[in-house]
mmCIF file of the C-alpha atoms, coordinates in Angstrom:
data_MODEL
# 
_entry.id   MODEL 
# 
loop_
_atom_site.group_PDB 
_atom_site.id 
_atom_site.type_symbol 
_atom_site.label_atom_id 
_atom_site.label_alt_id 
_atom_site.label_comp_id 
_atom_site.label_asym_id 
_atom_site.label_entity_id 
_atom_site.label_seq_id 
_atom_site.pdbx_PDB_ins_code 
_atom_site.Cartn_x 
_atom_site.Cartn_y 
_atom_site.Cartn_z 
_atom_site.occupancy 
_atom_site.B_iso_or_equiv 
_atom_site.pdbx_formal_charge 
_atom_site.auth_seq_id 
_atom_site.auth_comp_id 
_atom_site.auth_asym_id 
_atom_site.auth_atom_id 
_atom_site.pdbx_PDB_model_num 
ATOM 1   C CA . MET A 1 1   ? 162.462 89.701  151.471 1.00 0.00 ? 1   MET A CA 1 
ATOM 2   C CA . LYS A 1 2   ? 164.502 91.201  148.614 1.00 0.00 ? 2   LYS A CA 1 
ATOM 3   C CA . GLU A 1 3   ? 165.165 87.735  147.219 1.00 0.00 ? 3   GLU A CA 1 
ATOM 4   C CA . LEU A 1 4   ? 161.469 86.903  147.426 1.00 0.00 ? 4   LEU A CA 1 
ATOM 5   C CA . ILE A 1 5   ? 160.501 90.099  145.618 1.00 0.00 ? 5   ILE A CA 1 
ATOM 6   C CA . ALA A 1 6   ? 163.133 89.497  142.947 1.00 0.00 ? 6   ALA A CA 1 
ATOM 7   C CA . LYS A 1 7   ? 161.966 85.910  142.466 1.00 0.00 ? 7   LYS A CA 1 
ATOM 8   C CA . TYR A 1 8   ? 158.325 86.854  142.026 1.00 0.00 ? 8   TYR A CA 1 
ATOM 9   C CA . LYS A 1 9   ? 158.688 90.278  140.442 1.00 0.00 ? 9   LYS A CA 1 
ATOM 10  C CA . HIS A 1 10  ? 156.573 89.067  137.529 1.00 0.00 ? 10  HIS A CA 1 
ATOM 11  C CA . GLY A 1 11  ? 153.578 89.481  139.808 1.00 0.00 ? 11  GLY A CA 1 
ATOM 12  C CA . TRP A 1 12  ? 153.455 93.170  138.841 1.00 0.00 ? 12  TRP A CA 1 
ATOM 13  C CA . ILE A 1 13  ? 151.249 92.366  135.850 1.00 0.00 ? 13  ILE A CA 1 
ATOM 14  C CA . LEU A 1 14  ? 148.447 91.284  138.188 1.00 0.00 ? 14  LEU A CA 1 
ATOM 15  C CA . LEU A 1 15  ? 148.037 94.945  139.110 1.00 0.00 ? 15  LEU A CA 1 
ATOM 16  C CA . TYR A 1 16  ? 145.865 94.996  135.998 1.00 0.00 ? 16  TYR A CA 1 
ATOM 17  C CA . PHE A 1 17  ? 142.970 93.852  138.165 1.00 0.00 ? 17  PHE A CA 1 
ATOM 18  C CA . LEU A 1 18  ? 143.136 97.159  140.039 1.00 0.00 ? 18  LEU A CA 1 
ATOM 19  C CA . LEU A 1 19  ? 142.003 98.706  136.751 1.00 0.00 ? 19  LEU A CA 1 
ATOM 20  C CA . TYR A 1 20  ? 139.703 95.970  135.477 1.00 0.00 ? 20  TYR A CA 1 
ATOM 21  C CA . PHE A 1 21  ? 137.433 95.437  138.473 1.00 0.00 ? 21  PHE A CA 1 
ATOM 22  C CA . PRO A 1 22  ? 136.512 99.117  139.018 1.00 0.00 ? 22  PRO A CA 1 
ATOM 23  C CA . CYS A 1 23  ? 135.835 99.552  135.284 1.00 0.00 ? 23  CYS A CA 1 
ATOM 24  C CA . PHE A 1 24  ? 133.718 96.417  135.181 1.00 0.00 ? 24  PHE A CA 1 
ATOM 25  C CA . ALA A 1 25  ? 131.772 97.460  138.273 1.00 0.00 ? 25  ALA A CA 1 
ATOM 26  C CA . PHE A 1 26  ? 131.134 100.898 136.755 1.00 0.00 ? 26  PHE A CA 1 
ATOM 27  C CA . LEU A 1 27  ? 129.788 99.356  133.540 1.00 0.00 ? 27  LEU A CA 1 
ATOM 28  C CA . GLU A 1 28  ? 127.584 96.969  135.509 1.00 0.00 ? 28  GLU A CA 1 
ATOM 29  C CA . LYS A 1 29  ? 126.014 99.906  137.341 1.00 0.00 ? 29  LYS A CA 1 
ATOM 30  C CA . THR A 1 30  ? 125.750 102.054 134.224 1.00 0.00 ? 30  THR A CA 1 
ATOM 31  C CA . VAL A 1 31  ? 124.324 99.500  131.795 1.00 0.00 ? 31  VAL A CA 1 
ATOM 32  C CA . THR A 1 32  ? 121.356 97.819  133.490 1.00 0.00 ? 32  THR A CA 1 
ATOM 33  C CA . ALA A 1 33  ? 118.083 96.190  132.490 1.00 0.00 ? 33  ALA A CA 1 
ATOM 34  C CA . GLU A 1 34  ? 116.392 99.554  133.060 1.00 0.00 ? 34  GLU A CA 1 
ATOM 35  C CA . SER A 1 35  ? 118.774 101.524 130.836 1.00 0.00 ? 35  SER A CA 1 
ATOM 36  C CA . ARG A 1 36  ? 118.860 101.718 127.057 1.00 0.00 ? 36  ARG A CA 1 
ATOM 37  C CA . PHE A 1 37  ? 121.094 99.182  125.372 1.00 0.00 ? 37  PHE A CA 1 
ATOM 38  C CA . HIS A 1 38  ? 121.439 97.244  122.146 1.00 0.00 ? 38  HIS A CA 1 
ATOM 39  C CA . VAL A 1 39  ? 119.672 93.891  122.406 1.00 0.00 ? 39  VAL A CA 1 
ATOM 40  C CA . ILE A 1 40  ? 121.838 90.895  121.546 1.00 0.00 ? 40  ILE A CA 1 
ATOM 41  C CA . HIS A 1 41  ? 119.838 88.032  120.065 1.00 0.00 ? 41  HIS A CA 1 
ATOM 42  C CA . MET A 1 42  ? 120.101 85.308  117.468 1.00 0.00 ? 42  MET A CA 1 
ATOM 43  C CA . ALA A 1 43  ? 117.276 83.048  116.276 1.00 0.00 ? 43  ALA A CA 1 
ATOM 44  C CA . VAL A 1 44  ? 119.141 79.967  117.493 1.00 0.00 ? 44  VAL A CA 1 
ATOM 45  C CA . ASP A 1 45  ? 119.015 81.322  121.065 1.00 0.00 ? 45  ASP A CA 1 
ATOM 46  C CA . ASP A 1 46  ? 115.306 80.509  121.204 1.00 0.00 ? 46  ASP A CA 1 
ATOM 47  C CA . TYR A 1 47  ? 115.972 76.820  120.558 1.00 0.00 ? 47  TYR A CA 1 
ATOM 48  C CA . ILE A 1 48  ? 118.510 76.381  123.343 1.00 0.00 ? 48  ILE A CA 1 
ATOM 49  C CA . PRO A 1 49  ? 116.844 75.043  126.502 1.00 0.00 ? 49  PRO A CA 1 
ATOM 50  C CA . PHE A 1 50  ? 117.523 76.319  129.984 1.00 0.00 ? 50  PHE A CA 1 
ATOM 51  C CA . ILE A 1 51  ? 119.426 73.682  131.979 1.00 0.00 ? 51  ILE A CA 1 
ATOM 52  C CA . GLU A 1 52  ? 120.250 74.761  135.496 1.00 0.00 ? 52  GLU A CA 1 
ATOM 53  C CA . PHE A 1 53  ? 122.805 71.995  136.082 1.00 0.00 ? 53  PHE A CA 1 
ATOM 54  C CA . PHE A 1 54  ? 125.276 73.926  133.935 1.00 0.00 ? 54  PHE A CA 1 
ATOM 55  C CA . ILE A 1 55  ? 125.698 76.308  136.848 1.00 0.00 ? 55  ILE A CA 1 
ATOM 56  C CA . ILE A 1 56  ? 128.364 73.882  138.114 1.00 0.00 ? 56  ILE A CA 1 
ATOM 57  C CA . PRO A 1 57  ? 130.873 74.355  135.256 1.00 0.00 ? 57  PRO A CA 1 
ATOM 58  C CA . TYR A 1 58  ? 129.887 78.015  135.022 1.00 0.00 ? 58  TYR A CA 1 
ATOM 59  C CA . LEU A 1 59  ? 131.004 78.618  138.605 1.00 0.00 ? 59  LEU A CA 1 
ATOM 60  C CA . LEU A 1 60  ? 134.047 76.374  138.221 1.00 0.00 ? 60  LEU A CA 1 
ATOM 61  C CA . TRP A 1 61  ? 135.295 78.920  135.680 1.00 0.00 ? 61  TRP A CA 1 
ATOM 62  C CA . PHE A 1 62  ? 136.530 81.171  138.472 1.00 0.00 ? 62  PHE A CA 1 
ATOM 63  C CA . GLY A 1 63  ? 138.722 78.437  139.950 1.00 0.00 ? 63  GLY A CA 1 
ATOM 64  C CA . TYR A 1 64  ? 139.790 77.227  136.494 1.00 0.00 ? 64  TYR A CA 1 
ATOM 65  C CA . VAL A 1 65  ? 141.200 80.590  135.461 1.00 0.00 ? 65  VAL A CA 1 
ATOM 66  C CA . ALA A 1 66  ? 142.687 81.384  138.868 1.00 0.00 ? 66  ALA A CA 1 
ATOM 67  C CA . ALA A 1 67  ? 144.358 77.962  139.149 1.00 0.00 ? 67  ALA A CA 1 
ATOM 68  C CA . ALA A 1 68  ? 145.973 78.370  135.724 1.00 0.00 ? 68  ALA A CA 1 
ATOM 69  C CA . VAL A 1 69  ? 147.359 81.826  136.538 1.00 0.00 ? 69  VAL A CA 1 
ATOM 70  C CA . VAL A 1 70  ? 148.706 80.609  139.895 1.00 0.00 ? 70  VAL A CA 1 
ATOM 71  C CA . TYR A 1 71  ? 150.280 77.504  138.376 1.00 0.00 ? 71  TYR A CA 1 
ATOM 72  C CA . PHE A 1 72  ? 152.143 79.358  135.650 1.00 0.00 ? 72  PHE A CA 1 
ATOM 73  C CA . PHE A 1 73  ? 153.068 82.129  138.088 1.00 0.00 ? 73  PHE A CA 1 
ATOM 74  C CA . PHE A 1 74  ? 155.062 79.660  140.163 1.00 0.00 ? 74  PHE A CA 1 
ATOM 75  C CA . PHE A 1 75  ? 156.199 77.080  137.609 1.00 0.00 ? 75  PHE A CA 1 
ATOM 76  C CA . ASP A 1 76  ? 156.594 78.750  134.200 1.00 0.00 ? 76  ASP A CA 1 
ATOM 77  C CA . VAL A 1 77  ? 157.068 82.490  134.000 1.00 0.00 ? 77  VAL A CA 1 
ATOM 78  C CA . SER A 1 78  ? 157.205 82.561  130.199 1.00 0.00 ? 78  SER A CA 1 
ATOM 79  C CA . ASP A 1 79  ? 153.826 80.827  129.840 1.00 0.00 ? 79  ASP A CA 1 
ATOM 80  C CA . TYR A 1 80  ? 152.525 82.963  132.702 1.00 0.00 ? 80  TYR A CA 1 
ATOM 81  C CA . TYR A 1 81  ? 153.242 86.144  130.742 1.00 0.00 ? 81  TYR A CA 1 
ATOM 82  C CA . LYS A 1 82  ? 151.668 84.687  127.610 1.00 0.00 ? 82  LYS A CA 1 
ATOM 83  C CA . LEU A 1 83  ? 148.520 83.666  129.477 1.00 0.00 ? 83  LEU A CA 1 
ATOM 84  C CA . CYS A 1 84  ? 148.214 87.033  131.214 1.00 0.00 ? 84  CYS A CA 1 
ATOM 85  C CA . CYS A 1 85  ? 148.719 88.830  127.911 1.00 0.00 ? 85  CYS A CA 1 
ATOM 86  C CA . PHE A 1 86  ? 146.034 86.674  126.311 1.00 0.00 ? 86  PHE A CA 1 
ATOM 87  C CA . LEU A 1 87  ? 143.554 87.195  129.154 1.00 0.00 ? 87  LEU A CA 1 
ATOM 88  C CA . PHE A 1 88  ? 144.154 90.866  129.858 1.00 0.00 ? 88  PHE A CA 1 
ATOM 89  C CA . VAL A 1 89  ? 144.095 92.085  126.261 1.00 0.00 ? 89  VAL A CA 1 
ATOM 90  C CA . GLY A 1 90  ? 140.780 90.322  125.675 1.00 0.00 ? 90  GLY A CA 1 
ATOM 91  C CA . MET A 1 91  ? 139.324 91.605  128.931 1.00 0.00 ? 91  MET A CA 1 
ATOM 92  C CA . THR A 1 92  ? 140.334 95.141  127.996 1.00 0.00 ? 92  THR A CA 1 
ATOM 93  C CA . ILE A 1 93  ? 138.693 94.787  124.583 1.00 0.00 ? 93  ILE A CA 1 
ATOM 94  C CA . PHE A 1 94  ? 135.561 93.587  126.383 1.00 0.00 ? 94  PHE A CA 1 
ATOM 95  C CA . LEU A 1 95  ? 135.551 96.726  128.563 1.00 0.00 ? 95  LEU A CA 1 
ATOM 96  C CA . VAL A 1 96  ? 135.970 98.994  125.545 1.00 0.00 ? 96  VAL A CA 1 
ATOM 97  C CA . VAL A 1 97  ? 133.185 97.261  123.612 1.00 0.00 ? 97  VAL A CA 1 
ATOM 98  C CA . SER A 1 98  ? 130.844 97.441  126.599 1.00 0.00 ? 98  SER A CA 1 
ATOM 99  C CA . ALA A 1 99  ? 131.609 101.147 127.071 1.00 0.00 ? 99  ALA A CA 1 
ATOM 100 C CA . ILE A 1 100 ? 131.029 102.247 123.471 1.00 0.00 ? 100 ILE A CA 1 
ATOM 101 C CA . TYR A 1 101 ? 128.288 99.740  122.612 1.00 0.00 ? 101 TYR A CA 1 
ATOM 102 C CA . PRO A 1 102 ? 126.047 99.108  125.656 1.00 0.00 ? 102 PRO A CA 1 
ATOM 103 C CA . ASN A 1 103 ? 124.395 95.737  125.154 1.00 0.00 ? 103 ASN A CA 1 
ATOM 104 C CA . GLY A 1 104 ? 122.234 93.169  126.883 1.00 0.00 ? 104 GLY A CA 1 
ATOM 105 C CA . HIS A 1 105 ? 119.625 90.464  126.339 1.00 0.00 ? 105 HIS A CA 1 
ATOM 106 C CA . TYR A 1 106 ? 116.211 89.225  127.497 1.00 0.00 ? 106 TYR A CA 1 
ATOM 107 C CA . LEU A 1 107 ? 116.924 85.504  127.356 1.00 0.00 ? 107 LEU A CA 1 
ATOM 108 C CA . ARG A 1 108 ? 116.647 84.655  131.032 1.00 0.00 ? 108 ARG A CA 1 
ATOM 109 C CA . PRO A 1 109 ? 113.600 82.576  131.980 1.00 0.00 ? 109 PRO A CA 1 
ATOM 110 C CA . SER A 1 110 ? 111.011 84.218  134.223 1.00 0.00 ? 110 SER A CA 1 
ATOM 111 C CA . VAL A 1 111 ? 110.146 80.851  135.794 1.00 0.00 ? 111 VAL A CA 1 
ATOM 112 C CA . PHE A 1 112 ? 112.519 77.941  136.372 1.00 0.00 ? 112 PHE A CA 1 
ATOM 113 C CA . PRO A 1 113 ? 111.266 74.541  135.136 1.00 0.00 ? 113 PRO A CA 1 
ATOM 114 C CA . ARG A 1 114 ? 112.631 72.781  138.237 1.00 0.00 ? 114 ARG A CA 1 
ATOM 115 C CA . GLU A 1 115 ? 113.373 73.685  141.835 1.00 0.00 ? 115 GLU A CA 1 
ATOM 116 C CA . ASN A 1 116 ? 116.666 72.343  143.168 1.00 0.00 ? 116 ASN A CA 1 
ATOM 117 C CA . ILE A 1 117 ? 120.013 73.487  144.518 1.00 0.00 ? 117 ILE A CA 1 
ATOM 118 C CA . CYS A 1 118 ? 121.226 74.348  141.026 1.00 0.00 ? 118 CYS A CA 1 
ATOM 119 C CA . SER A 1 119 ? 118.168 76.529  140.390 1.00 0.00 ? 119 SER A CA 1 
ATOM 120 C CA . THR A 1 120 ? 118.879 78.302  143.652 1.00 0.00 ? 120 THR A CA 1 
ATOM 121 C CA . LEU A 1 121 ? 122.446 78.968  142.560 1.00 0.00 ? 121 LEU A CA 1 
ATOM 122 C CA . VAL A 1 122 ? 121.206 80.315  139.225 1.00 0.00 ? 122 VAL A CA 1 
ATOM 123 C CA . GLN A 1 123 ? 118.832 82.648  141.062 1.00 0.00 ? 123 GLN A CA 1 
ATOM 124 C CA . TRP A 1 124 ? 121.783 83.918  143.064 1.00 0.00 ? 124 TRP A CA 1 
ATOM 125 C CA . LEU A 1 125 ? 123.790 84.363  139.855 1.00 0.00 ? 125 LEU A CA 1 
ATOM 126 C CA . TYR A 1 126 ? 120.998 86.323  138.198 1.00 0.00 ? 126 TYR A CA 1 
ATOM 127 C CA . ALA A 1 127 ? 120.710 88.548  141.271 1.00 0.00 ? 127 ALA A CA 1 
ATOM 128 C CA . THR A 1 128 ? 124.434 89.354  141.351 1.00 0.00 ? 128 THR A CA 1 
ATOM 129 C CA . ASP A 1 129 ? 125.222 89.505  137.626 1.00 0.00 ? 129 ASP A CA 1 
ATOM 130 C CA . THR A 1 130 ? 123.181 91.627  135.250 1.00 0.00 ? 130 THR A CA 1 
ATOM 131 C CA . SER A 1 131 ? 122.138 90.463  131.788 1.00 0.00 ? 131 SER A CA 1 
ATOM 132 C CA . THR A 1 132 ? 124.173 93.258  130.218 1.00 0.00 ? 132 THR A CA 1 
ATOM 133 C CA . ASN A 1 133 ? 127.735 93.738  128.947 1.00 0.00 ? 133 ASN A CA 1 
ATOM 134 C CA . LEU A 1 134 ? 127.736 90.454  127.112 1.00 0.00 ? 134 LEU A CA 1 
ATOM 135 C CA . PHE A 1 135 ? 130.139 90.256  124.233 1.00 0.00 ? 135 PHE A CA 1 
ATOM 136 C CA . PRO A 1 136 ? 132.651 89.012  123.629 1.00 0.00 ? 136 PRO A CA 1 
ATOM 137 C CA . SER A 1 137 ? 131.873 86.513  126.398 1.00 0.00 ? 137 SER A CA 1 
ATOM 138 C CA . ILE A 1 138 ? 134.715 86.630  128.914 1.00 0.00 ? 138 ILE A CA 1 
ATOM 139 C CA . HIS A 1 139 ? 133.673 83.231  130.267 1.00 0.00 ? 139 HIS A CA 1 
ATOM 140 C CA . VAL A 1 140 ? 134.181 81.781  126.799 1.00 0.00 ? 140 VAL A CA 1 
ATOM 141 C CA . TYR A 1 141 ? 137.267 83.787  125.914 1.00 0.00 ? 141 TYR A CA 1 
ATOM 142 C CA . ASN A 1 142 ? 139.169 83.162  129.148 1.00 0.00 ? 142 ASN A CA 1 
ATOM 143 C CA . SER A 1 143 ? 138.273 79.460  129.152 1.00 0.00 ? 143 SER A CA 1 
ATOM 144 C CA . LEU A 1 144 ? 139.763 79.076  125.693 1.00 0.00 ? 144 LEU A CA 1 
ATOM 145 C CA . GLY A 1 145 ? 142.783 81.122  126.757 1.00 0.00 ? 145 GLY A CA 1 
ATOM 146 C CA . VAL A 1 146 ? 143.461 78.874  129.736 1.00 0.00 ? 146 VAL A CA 1 
ATOM 147 C CA . HIS A 1 147 ? 143.047 75.677  127.713 1.00 0.00 ? 147 HIS A CA 1 
ATOM 148 C CA . ILE A 1 148 ? 145.378 76.980  125.022 1.00 0.00 ? 148 ILE A CA 1 
ATOM 149 C CA . ALA A 1 149 ? 147.970 77.770  127.713 1.00 0.00 ? 149 ALA A CA 1 
ATOM 150 C CA . VAL A 1 150 ? 147.622 74.228  129.090 1.00 0.00 ? 150 VAL A CA 1 
ATOM 151 C CA . VAL A 1 151 ? 148.010 72.667  125.648 1.00 0.00 ? 151 VAL A CA 1 
ATOM 152 C CA . LYS A 1 152 ? 151.006 74.863  124.788 1.00 0.00 ? 152 LYS A CA 1 
ATOM 153 C CA . SER A 1 153 ? 152.783 74.242  128.091 1.00 0.00 ? 153 SER A CA 1 
ATOM 154 C CA . GLU A 1 154 ? 155.858 72.040  127.719 1.00 0.00 ? 154 GLU A CA 1 
ATOM 155 C CA . LYS A 1 155 ? 155.528 70.975  131.354 1.00 0.00 ? 155 LYS A CA 1 
ATOM 156 C CA . LEU A 1 156 ? 151.834 70.091  131.186 1.00 0.00 ? 156 LEU A CA 1 
ATOM 157 C CA . ARG A 1 157 ? 151.960 68.490  127.752 1.00 0.00 ? 157 ARG A CA 1 
ATOM 158 C CA . GLN A 1 158 ? 153.185 65.217  129.253 1.00 0.00 ? 158 GLN A CA 1 
ATOM 159 C CA . TYR A 1 159 ? 150.118 64.943  131.477 1.00 0.00 ? 159 TYR A CA 1 
ATOM 160 C CA . LYS A 1 160 ? 147.401 63.858  129.087 1.00 0.00 ? 160 LYS A CA 1 
ATOM 161 C CA . TRP A 1 161 ? 144.808 63.690  131.851 1.00 0.00 ? 161 TRP A CA 1 
ATOM 162 C CA . VAL A 1 162 ? 145.388 67.362  132.650 1.00 0.00 ? 162 VAL A CA 1 
ATOM 163 C CA . GLN A 1 163 ? 144.793 68.349  129.032 1.00 0.00 ? 163 GLN A CA 1 
ATOM 164 C CA . ALA A 1 164 ? 141.705 66.122  128.830 1.00 0.00 ? 164 ALA A CA 1 
ATOM 165 C CA . LEU A 1 165 ? 140.316 67.592  132.042 1.00 0.00 ? 165 LEU A CA 1 
ATOM 166 C CA . SER A 1 166 ? 141.058 71.118  130.836 1.00 0.00 ? 166 SER A CA 1 
ATOM 167 C CA . TRP A 1 167 ? 139.324 70.469  127.505 1.00 0.00 ? 167 TRP A CA 1 
ATOM 168 C CA . THR A 1 168 ? 136.273 68.973  129.190 1.00 0.00 ? 168 THR A CA 1 
ATOM 169 C CA . LEU A 1 169 ? 135.982 71.866  131.607 1.00 0.00 ? 169 LEU A CA 1 
ATOM 170 C CA . ALA A 1 170 ? 136.540 74.518  128.919 1.00 0.00 ? 170 ALA A CA 1 
ATOM 171 C CA . VAL A 1 171 ? 133.852 73.037  126.646 1.00 0.00 ? 171 VAL A CA 1 
ATOM 172 C CA . SER A 1 172 ? 131.446 72.674  129.582 1.00 0.00 ? 172 SER A CA 1 
ATOM 173 C CA . ILE A 1 173 ? 131.961 76.309  130.534 1.00 0.00 ? 173 ILE A CA 1 
ATOM 174 C CA . VAL A 1 174 ? 131.339 77.473  126.971 1.00 0.00 ? 174 VAL A CA 1 
ATOM 175 C CA . LEU A 1 175 ? 128.115 75.461  126.828 1.00 0.00 ? 175 LEU A CA 1 
ATOM 176 C CA . SER A 1 176 ? 127.050 76.690  130.268 1.00 0.00 ? 176 SER A CA 1 
ATOM 177 C CA . THR A 1 177 ? 126.964 80.298  129.109 1.00 0.00 ? 177 THR A CA 1 
ATOM 178 C CA . MET A 1 178 ? 124.192 79.395  126.658 1.00 0.00 ? 178 MET A CA 1 
ATOM 179 C CA . PHE A 1 179 ? 122.260 76.787  128.661 1.00 0.00 ? 179 PHE A CA 1 
ATOM 180 C CA . LEU A 1 180 ? 122.079 79.139  131.655 1.00 0.00 ? 180 LEU A CA 1 
ATOM 181 C CA . LYS A 1 181 ? 120.845 81.926  129.373 1.00 0.00 ? 181 LYS A CA 1 
ATOM 182 C CA . GLN A 1 182 ? 123.734 84.080  130.478 1.00 0.00 ? 182 GLN A CA 1 
ATOM 183 C CA . HIS A 1 183 ? 124.864 84.696  126.918 1.00 0.00 ? 183 HIS A CA 1 
ATOM 184 C CA . SER A 1 184 ? 123.584 84.631  123.388 1.00 0.00 ? 184 SER A CA 1 
ATOM 185 C CA . VAL A 1 185 ? 125.215 82.414  120.788 1.00 0.00 ? 185 VAL A CA 1 
ATOM 186 C CA . PHE A 1 186 ? 126.508 85.672  119.327 1.00 0.00 ? 186 PHE A CA 1 
ATOM 187 C CA . ASP A 1 187 ? 128.537 86.310  122.494 1.00 0.00 ? 187 ASP A CA 1 
ATOM 188 C CA . VAL A 1 188 ? 130.030 82.828  122.266 1.00 0.00 ? 188 VAL A CA 1 
ATOM 189 C CA . ILE A 1 189 ? 130.958 83.253  118.612 1.00 0.00 ? 189 ILE A CA 1 
ATOM 190 C CA . THR A 1 190 ? 132.605 86.630  119.199 1.00 0.00 ? 190 THR A CA 1 
ATOM 191 C CA . GLY A 1 191 ? 134.450 85.218  122.207 1.00 0.00 ? 191 GLY A CA 1 
ATOM 192 C CA . CYS A 1 192 ? 135.789 82.366  120.073 1.00 0.00 ? 192 CYS A CA 1 
ATOM 193 C CA . LEU A 1 193 ? 136.790 84.702  117.246 1.00 0.00 ? 193 LEU A CA 1 
ATOM 194 C CA . LEU A 1 194 ? 138.637 87.011  119.617 1.00 0.00 ? 194 LEU A CA 1 
ATOM 195 C CA . ALA A 1 195 ? 140.402 84.005  121.134 1.00 0.00 ? 195 ALA A CA 1 
ATOM 196 C CA . LEU A 1 196 ? 141.444 82.898  117.652 1.00 0.00 ? 196 LEU A CA 1 
ATOM 197 C CA . VAL A 1 197 ? 142.926 86.320  116.896 1.00 0.00 ? 197 VAL A CA 1 
ATOM 198 C CA . MET A 1 198 ? 144.754 86.469  120.212 1.00 0.00 ? 198 MET A CA 1 
ATOM 199 C CA . TYR A 1 199 ? 146.031 82.924  119.749 1.00 0.00 ? 199 TYR A CA 1 
ATOM 200 C CA . SER A 1 200 ? 147.672 84.040  116.527 1.00 0.00 ? 200 SER A CA 1 
ATOM 201 C CA . CYS A 1 201 ? 149.195 87.071  118.250 1.00 0.00 ? 201 CYS A CA 1 
ATOM 202 C CA . VAL A 1 202 ? 150.419 85.388  121.438 1.00 0.00 ? 202 VAL A CA 1 
ATOM 203 C CA . TYR A 1 203 ? 151.159 81.829  120.322 1.00 0.00 ? 203 TYR A CA 1 
ATOM 204 C CA . GLY A 1 204 ? 151.956 82.422  116.680 1.00 0.00 ? 204 GLY A CA 1 
ATOM 205 C CA . ARG A 1 205 ? 154.312 79.917  115.074 1.00 0.00 ? 205 ARG A CA 1 
ATOM 206 C CA . VAL A 1 206 ? 157.035 82.531  114.696 1.00 0.00 ? 206 VAL A CA 1 
ATOM 207 C CA . PRO A 1 207 ? 158.156 84.231  117.928 1.00 0.00 ? 207 PRO A CA 1 
ATOM 208 C CA . LEU A 1 208 ? 157.562 87.973  117.879 1.00 0.00 ? 208 LEU A CA 1 
ATOM 209 C CA . ARG A 1 209 ? 161.245 88.797  118.294 1.00 0.00 ? 209 ARG A CA 1 
ATOM 210 C CA . ASN A 1 210 ? 162.110 86.775  115.154 1.00 0.00 ? 210 ASN A CA 1 
ATOM 211 C CA . ARG A 1 211 ? 159.302 87.897  112.861 1.00 0.00 ? 211 ARG A CA 1 
ATOM 212 C CA . ARG A 1 212 ? 161.222 90.893  111.535 1.00 0.00 ? 212 ARG A CA 1 
ATOM 213 C CA . LYS A 1 213 ? 164.145 88.617  110.677 1.00 0.00 ? 213 LYS A CA 1 
ATOM 214 C CA . VAL A 1 214 ? 161.802 86.198  108.936 1.00 0.00 ? 214 VAL A CA 1 
ATOM 215 C CA . TYR A 1 215 ? 160.308 88.994  106.875 1.00 0.00 ? 215 TYR A CA 1 
ATOM 216 C CA . GLN A 1 216 ? 163.802 90.139  105.941 1.00 0.00 ? 216 GLN A CA 1 
ATOM 217 C CA . GLY A 1 217 ? 164.773 86.620  104.894 1.00 0.00 ? 217 GLY A CA 1 
ATOM 218 C CA . GLN A 1 218 ? 167.344 86.157  107.665 1.00 0.00 ? 218 GLN A CA 1 
ATOM 219 C CA . LEU A 1 219 ? 165.519 83.182  109.245 1.00 0.00 ? 219 LEU A CA 1 
ATOM 220 C CA . PRO A 1 220 ? 163.487 80.342  107.761 1.00 0.00 ? 220 PRO A CA 1 
ATOM 221 C CA . ALA A 1 221 ? 159.770 80.644  108.471 1.00 0.00 ? 221 ALA A CA 1 
ATOM 222 C CA . GLY A 1 222 ? 159.803 77.542  110.704 1.00 0.00 ? 222 GLY A CA 1 
ATOM 223 C CA . GLN A 1 223 ? 162.008 79.113  113.390 1.00 0.00 ? 223 GLN A CA 1 
# 
């Protein structure tokens, strides 16, 4: 048992979810369609059609993120820490933004254009997930974070089909947030911008431990 604990001691960082889920649940109950919030809307939102079939990649997001965390947990601890840092910092920023700037939208359709299994799943989604606490979009942000981790992984880089599948799924998830009317284009843009910032922080060209030496001229900028 001691050997097992020592081998997987890096699992401690997952305790973050003991903080995240209660905070998220509190915000979901506090900021509702009946409460006062800042409306998120861009003109382009009105031109994006509702397409219920995007519920498939939207729901696959949960498995996509979980599978990436599990893979790196067991096969690459260094990339595991980078991915968790990327995800958890962004998720924390999302909680802070939602707490100090309650927000929501009125983009969801009142009537679905078609009745099928996908429409039924969207109805379930709407019933379980409020149209509040929107930006930056965690669906968008975490999808980009996972794909970046896949692309940066030395072990996964040799499997081109894995990277292609990851890219396809990540893009589909990003699009699904808009076509399901779960998010405004603004939420997608802010999610992408936050991912860009975190990419620079977590996967910057110069490792954090060497940046001070670079600034002091002790190492060339390429190391």
